[in-house]
């Protein structure tokens, strides 16, 4: 794409940002390179402080205000702004000046150079940062980023997938509109996971503290965020847990059956009986993960995955096996407690290994 043909819609979701909107529009005008064809789309959810009215007073040929009545939500506001606009790229930024407009040039220049599907303004790549955050706020943000990386392979190589400051080719959003379920605050995560961008670049920026107006984030945001990631992951961690529980039932059921068919394997040769029932349950779990939990991520040889799944189940299996056997040979341990210890120790390892190593999906 040549410099002349670059066209960008700057999409700004607003809710009660009356003190910020005028300053922001002025800053944007100063910071968009002159050879770029751009428009600004403010999407306001009928803010009680009259942000939409203030924006309407500032209208120009290339400034639009979408005032939504009876609708509320950051992500849907962004999507509506992207649909409304008419340029090649949409550049999304917050109205509260936390995404400093000076960086718009860097992002546009990156898109011009690379023609990537998505350019992310990143706080966590080299040169980026956060001004004015407490250690706790930074820790929450980093933990949330880690959660997204664990459960969503499409964002694993991205330093700041939760950024609200990004550019995306409008085409890829429009082509995937029916897949988008914009829930919560993190619309970039939704776009990365559902619109399947082929190329992503990150440009560093320093996040500024908010000066005017109030944050719209409340305590329920954390829960909403986790639910959002779970939805985007197709509820995979829950499926994994359910399969694990079914595996426990199979393990105990098989042990009972062995006792019924061959009491020898339960009495004199308990170690063998226990090993057989554990192995059957591991294979049972593997098959369910193949056909259900990770159905969409099977690639390569199934036998290789089965072998790796044994490695992944090893910590849990070893603890269960040792506790079951030691119990049988005189050490008193409640069988349920033995199972629980095995699961607690083994589950995180089993899940992470399965997600990152056995049924992994390529990320951009
Ligand atoms: N249209 C619309 N915009 C919203 C809504 N909620 C928040 N926004 C805007 O989205 C942007 C981000 O909201 P903030 O409350 O600043 O969220 P944040 O930046 O993640 O959190 P802070 O760092 O605490 O400010 C701001 O421009 C808000 O005005 C909403 O429901 N509808
Ligand atoms: Mg903010």
Tab-separated table of C-alpha atoms and ligand atoms in Angstrom:
chain	number	residue	atom	x	y	z
A	1	UNK	CA	0.000	0.000	0.000
A	2	UNK	CA	1.493	3.346	-0.949
A	3	UNK	CA	1.533	6.275	1.430
A	4	UNK	CA	-1.060	8.176	-0.631
A	5	UNK	CA	-3.731	5.498	-0.505
A	6	UNK	CA	-3.593	4.988	3.273
A	7	UNK	CA	-7.049	5.663	4.701
A	8	UNK	CA	-7.917	5.445	8.379
A	9	UNK	CA	-11.068	5.830	10.454
A	10	UNK	CA	-10.276	6.849	14.015
A	11	UNK	CA	-12.954	5.238	16.160
A	12	UNK	CA	-13.470	6.671	19.657
A	13	UNK	CA	-15.932	5.055	22.080
A	14	UNK	CA	-17.125	7.570	24.665
A	15	UNK	CA	-19.170	7.548	27.798
A	16	UNK	CA	-19.119	10.648	30.002
A	17	UNK	CA	-15.965	12.137	28.520
A	18	UNK	CA	-17.161	15.705	28.077
A	19	UNK	CA	-13.955	17.263	29.439
A	20	UNK	CA	-11.774	15.088	27.214
A	21	UNK	CA	-13.466	15.002	23.826
A	22	UNK	CA	-12.516	18.521	22.685
A	23	UNK	CA	-8.878	18.156	23.732
A	24	UNK	CA	-8.706	14.724	22.113
A	25	UNK	CA	-10.105	15.808	18.741
A	26	UNK	CA	-7.641	18.742	18.679
A	27	UNK	CA	-4.720	16.420	19.468
A	28	UNK	CA	-5.763	13.892	16.840
A	29	UNK	CA	-5.899	16.562	14.132
A	30	UNK	CA	-2.358	17.610	15.045
A	31	UNK	CA	-1.028	14.076	14.994
A	32	UNK	CA	-2.399	12.381	11.893
A	33	UNK	CA	0.176	12.669	9.082
A	34	UNK	CA	-1.008	15.044	6.359
A	35	UNK	CA	-0.802	12.474	3.570
A	36	UNK	CA	-3.303	10.180	5.294
A	37	UNK	CA	-6.971	10.234	4.319
A	38	UNK	CA	-8.786	10.002	7.665
A	39	UNK	CA	-12.091	10.455	9.416
A	40	UNK	CA	-13.024	10.454	13.085
A	41	UNK	CA	-16.017	8.494	14.346
A	42	UNK	CA	-17.119	9.185	17.924
A	43	UNK	CA	-19.495	6.517	19.241
A	44	UNK	CA	-21.288	7.749	22.325
A	45	UNK	CA	-23.895	5.861	24.328
A	46	UNK	CA	-26.067	8.892	24.997
A	47	UNK	CA	-23.759	10.028	27.828
A	48	UNK	CA	-25.618	11.839	30.611
A	49	UNK	CA	-22.852	14.477	30.670
A	50	UNK	CA	-23.622	15.354	27.037
A	51	UNK	CA	-20.355	14.141	25.454
A	52	UNK	CA	-22.283	13.515	22.208
A	53	UNK	CA	-23.550	17.116	22.201
A	54	UNK	CA	-20.072	18.508	22.703
A	55	UNK	CA	-18.788	16.269	19.882
A	56	UNK	CA	-21.602	17.461	17.599
A	57	UNK	CA	-20.513	21.069	18.252
A	58	UNK	CA	-17.075	20.089	16.969
A	59	UNK	CA	-18.320	18.396	13.780
A	60	UNK	CA	-16.355	18.853	10.586
A	61	UNK	CA	-16.474	17.179	7.183
A	62	UNK	CA	-14.425	14.256	8.394
A	63	UNK	CA	-15.840	14.017	11.933
A	64	UNK	CA	-18.929	11.922	12.641
A	65	UNK	CA	-20.840	11.315	15.840
A	66	UNK	CA	-22.845	8.141	16.353
A	67	UNK	CA	-25.192	8.608	19.312
A	68	UNK	CA	-26.587	5.272	20.443
A	69	UNK	CA	-29.802	5.248	22.421
A	70	UNK	CA	-30.691	2.317	24.650
A	71	UNK	CA	-27.378	0.588	23.971
A	72	UNK	CA	-24.404	0.470	26.282
A	73	UNK	CA	-21.051	-1.215	26.013
A	74	UNK	CA	-17.516	-0.423	24.968
A	75	UNK	CA	-17.014	-3.379	22.629
A	76	UNK	CA	-20.266	-2.968	20.712
A	77	UNK	CA	-19.555	0.769	20.445
A	78	UNK	CA	-16.200	-0.004	18.814
A	79	UNK	CA	-17.755	-2.515	16.417
A	80	UNK	CA	-20.515	-0.064	15.479
A	81	UNK	CA	-17.881	2.612	14.823
A	82	UNK	CA	-15.942	0.213	12.590
A	83	UNK	CA	-19.116	-0.684	10.670
A	84	UNK	CA	-20.120	2.971	10.323
A	85	UNK	CA	-16.777	4.141	8.974
A	86	UNK	CA	-15.599	3.780	5.412
A	87	UNK	CA	-11.790	3.641	5.409
A	88	UNK	CA	-9.314	0.772	4.941
A	89	UNK	CA	-8.164	0.700	8.539
A	90	UNK	CA	-9.939	1.520	11.804
A	91	UNK	CA	-7.747	2.948	14.567
A	92	UNK	CA	-9.427	2.571	17.947
A	93	UNK	CA	-8.466	4.719	20.917
A	94	UNK	CA	-9.959	5.713	24.256
A	95	UNK	CA	-11.317	9.215	24.711
A	96	UNK	CA	-9.657	9.803	28.069
A	97	UNK	CA	-6.202	10.638	26.631
A	98	UNK	CA	-4.689	7.527	28.197
A	99	UNK	CA	-3.793	6.481	24.663
A	100	UNK	CA	-1.761	9.543	23.731
A	101	UNK	CA	-2.561	10.730	20.196
A	102	UNK	CA	1.177	11.370	19.543
A	103	UNK	CA	1.500	7.630	18.906
A	104	UNK	CA	-1.061	7.634	16.112
A	105	UNK	CA	1.707	8.503	13.623
A	106	UNK	CA	3.821	5.526	14.724
A	107	UNK	CA	0.897	3.165	14.321
A	108	UNK	CA	-0.102	4.502	10.929
A	109	UNK	CA	3.500	4.433	9.779
A	110	UNK	CA	3.792	0.766	10.859
A	111	UNK	CA	0.629	-0.094	8.893
A	112	UNK	CA	1.966	1.779	5.851
A	113	UNK	CA	5.280	-0.033	6.018
A	114	UNK	CA	4.027	-3.522	6.674
A	115	UNK	CA	0.388	-3.609	5.512
A	116	UNK	CA	-0.356	-5.927	8.455
A	117	UNK	CA	-3.932	-6.826	9.417
A	118	UNK	CA	-3.541	-5.506	12.965
A	119	UNK	CA	-1.202	-2.946	14.587
A	120	UNK	CA	-1.319	-2.951	18.380
A	121	UNK	CA	-0.280	-0.071	20.599
A	122	UNK	CA	1.598	-2.030	23.253
A	123	UNK	CA	2.469	-1.122	26.813
A	124	UNK	CA	4.505	-4.272	27.294
A	125	UNK	CA	6.798	-4.336	24.297
A	126	UNK	CA	10.273	-2.730	24.381
A	127	UNK	CA	9.887	1.034	24.654
A	128	UNK	CA	6.318	0.836	25.959
A	129	UNK	CA	5.134	1.418	29.515
A	130	UNK	CA	2.533	2.596	31.946
A	131	UNK	CA	2.679	5.920	33.754
A	132	UNK	CA	1.004	6.330	37.114
A	133	UNK	CA	-0.156	2.794	37.831
A	134	UNK	CA	0.236	1.228	41.271
A	135	UNK	CA	2.115	-2.071	41.531
A	136	UNK	CA	-1.213	-3.807	42.197
A	137	UNK	CA	-2.835	-2.419	39.054
A	138	UNK	CA	0.191	-3.472	36.993
A	139	UNK	CA	0.111	-6.940	38.534
A	140	UNK	CA	-3.602	-7.323	37.748
A	141	UNK	CA	-3.018	-6.247	34.159
A	142	UNK	CA	-0.056	-8.601	33.704
A	143	UNK	CA	-1.912	-11.517	35.289
A	144	UNK	CA	-4.888	-10.896	33.025
A	145	UNK	CA	-2.539	-10.867	30.021
A	146	UNK	CA	-1.037	-14.172	31.152
A	147	UNK	CA	-4.499	-15.725	31.473
A	148	UNK	CA	-5.322	-14.685	27.910
A	149	UNK	CA	-2.040	-16.135	26.665
A	150	UNK	CA	-2.617	-19.462	28.372
A	151	UNK	CA	-6.141	-20.015	27.119
A	152	UNK	CA	-6.058	-18.251	23.742
A	153	UNK	CA	-3.356	-19.442	21.370
A	154	UNK	CA	-4.012	-16.629	18.904
A	155	UNK	CA	-2.573	-14.107	21.367
A	156	UNK	CA	0.371	-16.078	22.702
A	157	UNK	CA	3.062	-14.162	20.876
A	158	UNK	CA	1.503	-10.762	21.480
A	159	UNK	CA	2.865	-8.682	24.346
A	160	UNK	CA	-0.279	-6.621	24.961
A	161	UNK	CA	-3.372	-8.410	23.620
A	162	UNK	CA	-5.603	-6.477	26.032
A	163	UNK	CA	-4.714	-3.108	24.598
A	164	UNK	CA	-7.589	-0.783	23.764
A	165	UNK	CA	-5.312	1.149	21.382
A	166	UNK	CA	-5.044	-0.642	18.051
A	167	UNK	CA	-5.518	-0.501	14.309
A	168	UNK	CA	-7.269	-3.174	12.304
A	169	UNK	CA	-8.110	-3.616	8.648
A	170	UNK	CA	-11.847	-2.984	8.542
A	171	UNK	CA	-12.278	-5.730	5.979
A	172	UNK	CA	-11.254	-8.488	8.391
A	173	UNK	CA	-13.743	-7.273	10.991
A	174	UNK	CA	-16.582	-6.910	8.479
A	175	UNK	CA	-15.925	-10.364	7.030
A	176	UNK	CA	-16.177	-11.918	10.485
A	177	UNK	CA	-18.981	-9.877	12.019
A	178	UNK	CA	-21.212	-12.884	12.554
A	179	UNK	CA	-18.483	-14.552	14.634
A	180	UNK	CA	-18.020	-11.568	16.920
A	181	UNK	CA	-19.764	-11.670	20.235
A	182	UNK	CA	-18.482	-8.453	21.710
A	183	UNK	CA	-18.825	-9.068	25.382
A	184	UNK	CA	-17.004	-7.035	27.988
A	185	UNK	CA	-14.221	-4.537	27.533
A	186	UNK	CA	-11.560	-6.317	25.549
A	187	UNK	CA	-12.574	-5.983	21.937
A	188	UNK	CA	-9.025	-6.524	20.662
A	189	UNK	CA	-8.986	-10.040	22.196
A	190	UNK	CA	-12.245	-10.769	20.387
A	191	UNK	CA	-10.835	-9.531	17.076
A	192	UNK	CA	-7.562	-11.466	17.451
A	193	UNK	CA	-9.365	-14.686	18.317
A	194	UNK	CA	-12.355	-14.476	15.963
A	195	UNK	CA	-11.151	-12.526	12.924
A	196	UNK	CA	-8.041	-14.632	12.472
A	197	UNK	CA	-5.631	-11.877	11.406
A	198	UNK	CA	-2.714	-13.237	9.417
A	199	UNK	CA	-0.217	-10.555	10.423
A	200	UNK	CA	0.091	-8.512	13.607
A	201	UNK	CA	2.654	-5.843	14.579
A	202	UNK	CA	3.152	-4.078	17.857
A	203	UNK	CA	4.216	-0.488	18.367
A	204	UNK	CA	5.274	0.680	21.833
A	205	UNK	CA	3.442	3.449	23.646
A	206	UNK	CA	3.320	4.835	27.164
A	207	UNK	CA	-0.115	4.665	28.756
A	208	UNK	CA	-0.948	7.921	30.521
A	209	UNK	CA	-2.930	8.414	33.703
A	210	UNK	CA	-6.455	9.728	33.280
A	211	UNK	CA	-6.718	13.440	34.144
A	212	UNK	CA	-10.391	14.273	33.553
A	213	UNK	CA	-13.473	12.119	34.066
A	214	UNK	CA	-13.866	8.761	35.762
A	215	UNK	CA	-12.915	5.196	34.878
A	216	UNK	CA	-15.874	3.026	33.904
A	217	UNK	CA	-14.195	-0.115	35.160
A	218	UNK	CA	-15.619	-1.602	38.326
A	219	UNK	CA	-14.930	-4.652	40.466
A	220	UNK	CA	-17.113	-6.857	38.275
A	221	UNK	CA	-14.779	-6.209	35.335
A	222	UNK	CA	-12.374	-8.931	36.499
A	223	UNK	CA	-15.089	-11.585	36.549
A	224	UNK	CA	-16.436	-10.326	33.245
A	225	UNK	CA	-12.937	-10.542	31.797
A	226	UNK	CA	-12.421	-14.146	32.906
A	227	UNK	CA	-15.818	-15.101	31.475
A	228	UNK	CA	-14.885	-13.371	28.230
A	229	UNK	CA	-11.629	-15.343	27.953
A	230	UNK	CA	-13.486	-18.576	28.778
A	231	UNK	CA	-16.092	-17.845	26.085
A	232	UNK	CA	-13.362	-17.097	23.559
A	233	UNK	CA	-11.574	-20.314	24.498
A	234	UNK	CA	-14.783	-22.272	23.737
A	235	UNK	CA	-14.965	-23.166	27.476
A	236	UNK	CA	-12.020	-25.488	26.931
A	237	UNK	CA	-10.750	-25.471	30.560
A	238	UNK	CA	-14.213	-26.530	31.774
A	239	UNK	CA	-14.375	-29.305	29.219
A	240	UNK	CA	-10.943	-30.419	30.395
A	241	UNK	CA	-12.123	-30.574	34.017
A	242	UNK	CA	-15.281	-32.493	33.065
A	243	UNK	CA	-13.246	-35.041	31.135
A	244	UNK	CA	-10.917	-35.368	34.133
A	245	UNK	CA	-13.884	-36.029	36.433
A	246	UNK	CA	-15.270	-38.625	34.030
A	247	UNK	CA	-11.796	-40.201	33.991
A	248	UNK	CA	-11.871	-40.526	37.777
A	249	UNK	CA	-15.190	-42.353	37.604
A	250	UNK	CA	-13.792	-44.668	34.923
A	251	UNK	CA	-10.686	-45.306	37.013
A	252	UNK	CA	-12.681	-46.325	40.084
A	253	UNK	CA	-15.273	-48.234	38.020
A	254	UNK	CA	-12.611	-50.278	36.239
A	255	UNK	CA	-10.977	-51.085	39.566
A	256	UNK	CA	-14.308	-52.418	40.817
A	257	UNK	CA	-14.775	-54.433	37.653
A	258	UNK	CA	-11.292	-55.929	37.907
A	259	UNK	CA	-12.049	-56.892	41.507
A	260	UNK	CA	-15.195	-58.623	40.305
A	261	UNK	CA	-13.562	-60.427	37.384
A	262	UNK	CA	-10.235	-61.259	38.983
A	263	UNK	CA	-9.999	-60.765	42.755
A	264	UNK	CA	-6.317	-61.730	42.514
A	265	UNK	CA	-5.527	-58.412	40.828
A	266	UNK	CA	-7.135	-56.544	43.661
A	267	UNK	CA	-5.834	-58.582	46.532
A	268	UNK	CA	-2.348	-60.043	46.000
A	269	UNK	CA	-1.510	-58.020	42.876
A	270	UNK	CA	-3.149	-54.718	43.727
A	271	UNK	CA	-0.305	-52.699	42.145
A	272	UNK	CA	-1.103	-54.353	38.800
A	273	UNK	CA	-4.889	-53.896	39.140
A	274	UNK	CA	-4.441	-50.256	40.059
A	275	UNK	CA	-2.043	-49.646	37.147
A	276	UNK	CA	-4.500	-51.215	34.666
A	277	UNK	CA	-7.390	-49.063	35.843
A	278	UNK	CA	-5.282	-45.893	35.775
A	279	UNK	CA	-4.055	-46.672	32.248
A	280	UNK	CA	-7.600	-47.270	31.011
A	281	UNK	CA	-8.707	-43.960	32.475
A	282	UNK	CA	-5.768	-42.110	30.868
A	283	UNK	CA	-6.660	-43.539	27.462
A	284	UNK	CA	-10.324	-42.726	28.080
A	285	UNK	CA	-9.401	-39.099	28.883
A	286	UNK	CA	-7.218	-38.913	25.812
A	287	UNK	CA	-10.006	-40.085	23.514
A	288	UNK	CA	-12.471	-37.566	24.972
A	289	UNK	CA	-9.964	-34.736	24.605
A	290	UNK	CA	-9.395	-35.783	20.999
A	291	UNK	CA	-13.061	-35.868	20.067
A	292	UNK	CA	-14.330	-33.055	22.281
A	293	UNK	CA	-12.014	-30.755	24.268
A	294	UNK	CA	-9.397	-30.250	21.543
A	295	UNK	CA	-11.359	-31.533	18.527
A	296	UNK	CA	-10.387	-28.468	16.475
A	297	UNK	CA	-6.686	-28.749	17.242
A	298	UNK	CA	-5.739	-32.249	16.138
A	299	UNK	CA	-2.707	-32.166	13.912
A	300	UNK	CA	0.090	-34.641	13.361
A	301	UNK	CA	0.064	-38.218	14.567
A	302	UNK	CA	-2.545	-39.352	17.108
A	303	UNK	CA	-0.119	-41.927	18.543
A	304	UNK	CA	2.434	-39.190	19.225
A	305	UNK	CA	-0.256	-37.176	21.004
A	306	UNK	CA	-1.243	-40.234	23.019
A	307	UNK	CA	2.381	-40.744	24.089
A	308	UNK	CA	2.688	-37.076	25.080
A	309	UNK	CA	-0.597	-37.276	26.958
A	310	UNK	CA	0.920	-40.010	29.097
A	311	UNK	CA	3.793	-37.666	29.934
A	312	UNK	CA	1.323	-34.912	30.686
A	313	UNK	CA	-0.723	-37.142	32.970
A	314	UNK	CA	2.348	-38.551	34.700
A	315	UNK	CA	2.499	-36.336	37.809
A	316	UNK	CA	-1.153	-36.931	38.584
A	317	UNK	CA	-0.966	-40.628	37.810
A	318	UNK	CA	2.205	-41.204	39.843
A	319	UNK	CA	0.741	-39.567	42.946
A	320	UNK	CA	-2.537	-41.459	42.572
A	321	UNK	CA	-0.761	-44.719	41.952
A	322	UNK	CA	1.671	-44.374	44.857
A	323	UNK	CA	-1.035	-43.338	47.268
A	324	UNK	CA	-3.380	-46.101	46.134
A	325	UNK	CA	-0.662	-48.749	46.412
A	326	UNK	CA	0.729	-47.509	49.728
A	327	UNK	CA	-2.784	-47.468	51.141
A	328	UNK	CA	-3.290	-51.026	50.122
A	329	UNK	CA	-0.016	-52.034	51.755
A	330	UNK	CA	-0.828	-50.672	55.126
A	331	UNK	CA	-0.295	-46.920	55.093
A	332	UNK	CA	-3.596	-45.414	55.993
A	333	UNK	CA	-4.761	-42.775	53.585
A	334	UNK	CA	-8.318	-41.993	52.643
A	335	UNK	CA	-8.792	-42.959	48.964
A	336	UNK	CA	-10.693	-39.765	48.168
A	337	UNK	CA	-7.891	-37.664	49.661
A	338	UNK	CA	-5.345	-39.668	47.681
A	339	UNK	CA	-7.276	-38.976	44.474
A	340	UNK	CA	-7.614	-35.291	45.299
A	341	UNK	CA	-3.917	-34.872	46.037
A	342	UNK	CA	-3.105	-36.567	42.734
A	343	UNK	CA	-5.495	-34.326	40.868
A	344	UNK	CA	-4.427	-31.101	42.555
A	345	UNK	CA	-0.784	-31.795	41.859
A	346	UNK	CA	-1.307	-33.155	38.402
A	347	UNK	CA	-4.104	-31.036	36.962
A	348	UNK	CA	-2.308	-27.745	36.268
A	349	UNK	CA	0.611	-29.600	34.693
A	350	UNK	CA	-1.708	-31.818	32.668
A	351	UNK	CA	-3.753	-28.867	31.429
A	352	UNK	CA	-0.851	-26.580	30.566
A	353	UNK	CA	1.065	-29.368	28.849
A	354	UNK	CA	-2.026	-30.366	26.851
A	355	UNK	CA	-2.845	-26.794	25.863
A	356	UNK	CA	0.690	-25.706	24.984
A	357	UNK	CA	2.340	-28.941	23.965
A	358	UNK	CA	-0.058	-31.615	22.698
A	359	UNK	CA	-3.038	-29.885	21.114
A	360	UNK	CA	-1.357	-26.589	20.406
A	361	UNK	CA	-2.562	-24.211	17.744
A	362	UNK	CA	-0.256	-22.000	15.778
A	363	UNK	CA	-0.420	-18.346	16.766
A	364	UNK	CA	0.404	-15.377	14.544
B	1	LIG	N1	-19.653	4.164	23.871
B	1	LIG	C1	-19.191	3.685	25.030
B	1	LIG	N2	-17.942	4.003	25.450
B	1	LIG	C2	-17.523	3.515	26.643
B	1	LIG	C3	-18.317	2.686	27.473
B	1	LIG	N3	-17.612	2.372	28.589
B	1	LIG	C4	-16.414	2.998	28.465
B	1	LIG	N4	-16.362	3.672	27.305
B	1	LIG	C5	-15.247	4.467	26.760
B	1	LIG	O1	-14.196	3.546	26.530
B	1	LIG	C6	-12.950	4.124	26.850
B	1	LIG	C7	-12.257	3.275	27.937
B	1	LIG	O2	-12.985	3.345	29.149
B	1	LIG	P1	-12.253	3.565	30.544
B	1	LIG	O3	-13.281	3.693	31.591
B	1	LIG	O4	-11.288	4.689	30.399
B	1	LIG	O5	-11.534	2.187	30.726
B	1	LIG	P2	-9.987	1.901	30.919
B	1	LIG	O6	-9.155	2.922	30.192
B	1	LIG	O7	-9.787	0.483	30.553
B	1	LIG	O8	-9.817	2.075	32.464
B	1	LIG	P3	-9.053	3.221	33.274
B	1	LIG	O9	-7.597	2.976	33.075
B	1	LIG	O10	-9.489	2.967	34.660
B	1	LIG	O11	-9.485	4.541	32.702
B	1	LIG	C8	-13.229	5.549	27.268
B	1	LIG	O12	-13.113	6.373	26.133
B	1	LIG	C9	-14.680	5.473	27.735
B	1	LIG	O13	-15.343	6.714	27.619
B	1	LIG	C10	-19.629	2.374	27.002
B	1	LIG	O14	-20.388	1.663	27.645
B	1	LIG	N5	-20.003	2.880	25.789
B	2	LIG	MG1	-9.309	4.818	30.509
